[in-house]
PDB file of C-alpha atoms in Angstrom:
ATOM      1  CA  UNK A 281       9.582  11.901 -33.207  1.00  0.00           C
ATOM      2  CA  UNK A 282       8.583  14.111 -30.109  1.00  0.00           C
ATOM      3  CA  UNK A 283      10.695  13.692 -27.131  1.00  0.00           C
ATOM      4  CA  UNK A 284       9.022  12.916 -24.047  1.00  0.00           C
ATOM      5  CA  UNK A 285      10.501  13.877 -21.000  1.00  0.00           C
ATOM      6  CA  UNK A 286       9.980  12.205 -17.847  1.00  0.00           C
ATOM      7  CA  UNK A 287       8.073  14.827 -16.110  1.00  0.00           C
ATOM      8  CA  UNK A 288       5.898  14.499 -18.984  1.00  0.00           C
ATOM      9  CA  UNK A 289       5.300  11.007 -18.526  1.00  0.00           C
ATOM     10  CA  UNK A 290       4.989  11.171 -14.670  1.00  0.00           C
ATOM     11  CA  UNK A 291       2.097  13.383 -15.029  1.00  0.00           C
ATOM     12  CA  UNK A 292       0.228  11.606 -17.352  1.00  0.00           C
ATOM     13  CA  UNK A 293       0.816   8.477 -14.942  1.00  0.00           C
ATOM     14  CA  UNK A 294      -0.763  10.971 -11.994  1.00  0.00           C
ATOM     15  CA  UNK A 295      -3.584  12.498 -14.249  1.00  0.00           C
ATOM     16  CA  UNK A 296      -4.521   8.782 -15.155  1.00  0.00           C
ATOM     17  CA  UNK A 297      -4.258   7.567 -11.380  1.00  0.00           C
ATOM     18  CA  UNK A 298      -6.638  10.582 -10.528  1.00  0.00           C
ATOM     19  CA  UNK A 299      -8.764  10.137 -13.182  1.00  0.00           C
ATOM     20  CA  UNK A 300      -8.857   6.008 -12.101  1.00  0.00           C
ATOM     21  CA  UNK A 301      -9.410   7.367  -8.566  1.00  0.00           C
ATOM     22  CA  UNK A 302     -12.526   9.856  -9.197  1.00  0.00           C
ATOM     23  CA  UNK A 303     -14.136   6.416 -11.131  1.00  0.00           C
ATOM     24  CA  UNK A 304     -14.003   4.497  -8.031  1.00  0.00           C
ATOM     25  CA  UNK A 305     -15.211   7.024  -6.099  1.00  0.00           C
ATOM     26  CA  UNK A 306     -18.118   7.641  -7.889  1.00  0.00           C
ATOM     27  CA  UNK A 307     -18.377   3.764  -8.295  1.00  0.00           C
ATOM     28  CA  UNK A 308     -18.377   3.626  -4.518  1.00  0.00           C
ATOM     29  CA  UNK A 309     -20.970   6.414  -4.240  1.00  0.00           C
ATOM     30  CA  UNK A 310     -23.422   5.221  -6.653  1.00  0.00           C
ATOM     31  CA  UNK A 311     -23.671   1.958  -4.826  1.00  0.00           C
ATOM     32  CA  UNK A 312     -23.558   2.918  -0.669  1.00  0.00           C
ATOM     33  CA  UNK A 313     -26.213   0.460  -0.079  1.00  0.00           C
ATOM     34  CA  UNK A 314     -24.427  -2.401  -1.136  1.00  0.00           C
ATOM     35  CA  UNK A 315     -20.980  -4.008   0.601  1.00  0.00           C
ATOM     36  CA  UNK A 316     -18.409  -3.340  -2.032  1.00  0.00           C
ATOM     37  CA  UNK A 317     -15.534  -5.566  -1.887  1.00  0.00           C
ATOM     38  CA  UNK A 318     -11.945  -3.766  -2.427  1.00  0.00           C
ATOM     39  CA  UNK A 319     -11.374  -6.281  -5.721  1.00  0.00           C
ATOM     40  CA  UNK A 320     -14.858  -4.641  -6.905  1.00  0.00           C
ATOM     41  CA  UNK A 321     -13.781  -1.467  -6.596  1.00  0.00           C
ATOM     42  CA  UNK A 322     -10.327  -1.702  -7.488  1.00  0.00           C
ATOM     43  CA  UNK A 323     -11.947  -3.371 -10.731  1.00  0.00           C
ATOM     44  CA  UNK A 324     -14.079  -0.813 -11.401  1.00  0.00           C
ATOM     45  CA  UNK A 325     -11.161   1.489 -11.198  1.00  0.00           C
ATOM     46  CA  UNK A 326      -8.886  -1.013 -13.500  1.00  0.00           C
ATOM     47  CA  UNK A 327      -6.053  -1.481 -10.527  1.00  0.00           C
ATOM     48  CA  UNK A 328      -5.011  -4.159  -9.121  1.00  0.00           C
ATOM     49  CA  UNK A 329      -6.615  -4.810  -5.441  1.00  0.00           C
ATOM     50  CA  UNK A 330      -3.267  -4.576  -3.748  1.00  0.00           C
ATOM     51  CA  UNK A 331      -2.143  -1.765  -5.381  1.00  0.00           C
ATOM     52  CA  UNK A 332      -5.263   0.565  -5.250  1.00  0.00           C
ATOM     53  CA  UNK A 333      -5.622   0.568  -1.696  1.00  0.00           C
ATOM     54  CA  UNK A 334      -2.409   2.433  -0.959  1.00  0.00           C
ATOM     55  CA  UNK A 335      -3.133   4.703  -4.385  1.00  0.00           C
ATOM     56  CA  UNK A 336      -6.731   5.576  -2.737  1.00  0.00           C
ATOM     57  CA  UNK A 337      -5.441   6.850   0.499  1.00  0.00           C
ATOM     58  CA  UNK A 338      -2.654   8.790  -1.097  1.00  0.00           C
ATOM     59  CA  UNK A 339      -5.059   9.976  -3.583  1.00  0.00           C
ATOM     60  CA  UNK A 340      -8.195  10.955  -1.510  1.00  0.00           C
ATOM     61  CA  UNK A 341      -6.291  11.000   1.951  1.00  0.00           C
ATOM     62  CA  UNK A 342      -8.811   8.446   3.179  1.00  0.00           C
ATOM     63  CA  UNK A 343      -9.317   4.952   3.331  1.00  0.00           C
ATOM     64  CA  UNK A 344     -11.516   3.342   1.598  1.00  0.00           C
ATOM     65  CA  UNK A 345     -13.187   2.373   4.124  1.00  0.00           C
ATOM     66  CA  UNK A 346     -13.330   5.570   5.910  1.00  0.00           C
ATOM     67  CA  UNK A 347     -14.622   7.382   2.718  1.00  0.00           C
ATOM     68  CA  UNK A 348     -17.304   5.085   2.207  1.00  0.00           C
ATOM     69  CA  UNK A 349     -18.607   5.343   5.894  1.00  0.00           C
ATOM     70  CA  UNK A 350     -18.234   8.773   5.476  1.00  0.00           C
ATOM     71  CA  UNK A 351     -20.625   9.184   2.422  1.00  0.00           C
ATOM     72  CA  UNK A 352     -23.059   7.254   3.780  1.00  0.00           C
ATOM     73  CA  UNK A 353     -23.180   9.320   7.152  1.00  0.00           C
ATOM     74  CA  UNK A 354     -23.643  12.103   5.219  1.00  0.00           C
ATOM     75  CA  UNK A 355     -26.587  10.599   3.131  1.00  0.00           C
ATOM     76  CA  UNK A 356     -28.445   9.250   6.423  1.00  0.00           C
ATOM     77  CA  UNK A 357     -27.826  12.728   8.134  1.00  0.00           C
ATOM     78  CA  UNK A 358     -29.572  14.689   4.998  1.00  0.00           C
ATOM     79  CA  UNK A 359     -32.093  11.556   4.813  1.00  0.00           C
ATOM     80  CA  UNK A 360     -32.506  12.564   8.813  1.00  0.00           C
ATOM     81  CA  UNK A 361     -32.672  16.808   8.089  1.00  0.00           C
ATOM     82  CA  UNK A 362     -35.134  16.853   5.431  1.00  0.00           C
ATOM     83  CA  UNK A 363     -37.174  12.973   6.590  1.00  0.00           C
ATOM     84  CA  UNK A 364     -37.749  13.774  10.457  1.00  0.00           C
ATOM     85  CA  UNK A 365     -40.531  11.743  11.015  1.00  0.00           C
ATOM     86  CA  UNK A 366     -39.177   8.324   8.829  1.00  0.00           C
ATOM     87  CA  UNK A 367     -37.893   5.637  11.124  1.00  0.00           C
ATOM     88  CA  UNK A 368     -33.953   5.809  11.912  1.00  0.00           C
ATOM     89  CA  UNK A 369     -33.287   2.317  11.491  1.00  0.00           C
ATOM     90  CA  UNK A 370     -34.499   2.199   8.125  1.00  0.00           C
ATOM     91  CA  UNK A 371     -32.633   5.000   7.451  1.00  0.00           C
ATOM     92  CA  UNK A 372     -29.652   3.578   8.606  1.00  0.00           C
ATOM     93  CA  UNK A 373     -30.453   0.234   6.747  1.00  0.00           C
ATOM     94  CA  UNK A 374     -31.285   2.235   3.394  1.00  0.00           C
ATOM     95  CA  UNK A 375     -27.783   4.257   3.502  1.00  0.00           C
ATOM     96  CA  UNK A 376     -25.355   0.990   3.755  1.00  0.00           C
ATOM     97  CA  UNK A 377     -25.662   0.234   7.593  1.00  0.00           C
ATOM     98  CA  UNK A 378     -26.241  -3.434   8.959  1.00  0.00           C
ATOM     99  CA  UNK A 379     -27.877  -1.986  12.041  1.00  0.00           C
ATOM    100  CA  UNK A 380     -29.041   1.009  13.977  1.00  0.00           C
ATOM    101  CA  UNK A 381     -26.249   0.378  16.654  1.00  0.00           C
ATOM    102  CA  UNK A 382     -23.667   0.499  13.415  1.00  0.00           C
ATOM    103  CA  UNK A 383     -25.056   3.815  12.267  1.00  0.00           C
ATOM    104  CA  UNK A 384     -25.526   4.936  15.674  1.00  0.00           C
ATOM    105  CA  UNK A 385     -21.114   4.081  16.990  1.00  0.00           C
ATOM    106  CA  UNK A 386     -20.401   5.224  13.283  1.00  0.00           C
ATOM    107  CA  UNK A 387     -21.833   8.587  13.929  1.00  0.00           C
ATOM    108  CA  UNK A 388     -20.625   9.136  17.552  1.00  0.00           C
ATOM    109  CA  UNK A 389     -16.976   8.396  15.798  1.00  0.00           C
ATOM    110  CA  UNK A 390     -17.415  11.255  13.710  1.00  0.00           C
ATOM    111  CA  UNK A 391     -15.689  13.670  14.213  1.00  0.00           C
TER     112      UNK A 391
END
């Protein structure tokens, strides 16, 4: 039988936590327009909801929060580059935002 050290198996634990990770995060950005609950996501990513939060931010450096308002500035800033002429609110409604004035505070918060 192969002896495993514990390196070994702390690795695969992190490789598997990354790998659980990337799926929520792709999870998160294939649905921006929708309000994603943290036991969604944390399902998606097969954690439990109290223990994927802290696994997220360690993992990505962001909340989840903060990474999902994140993508979606970026999406209504590209929709707003290459769409000039198409309405901002809708915009802002299409990427994920309740409001204009949402999009709007998001953005100025930006850094």
């Amino acid at each position: 039988m192969k002896d495993v050290s514990s390196t070994g198996v702390r690795q695969h634990t992190a490789d598997e936590y990354r790998a659980r990770v990337c799926r929520a995060m792709n999870f998160i950005s294939q649905n921006l327009d929708r309000d994603l609950s943290l036991e969604e996501i944390a399902r998606a990513a097969r954690f439990s909801k109290f223990h994927f939060h802290r696994v997220f931010k360690a993992a990505v450096g962001e909340t989840i929060a903060e990474f999902t308002r994140r993508l979606r500035l970026e999406m209504a800033a590209n929709r707003l580059l290459s769409n000039r002429h198409d309405d901002i609110t809708k915009i802002a409604l299409d990427c994920g935002f309740s409001s204009s004035q949402n999009f709007a505070k998001a953005f100025r918060q930006q850094e």
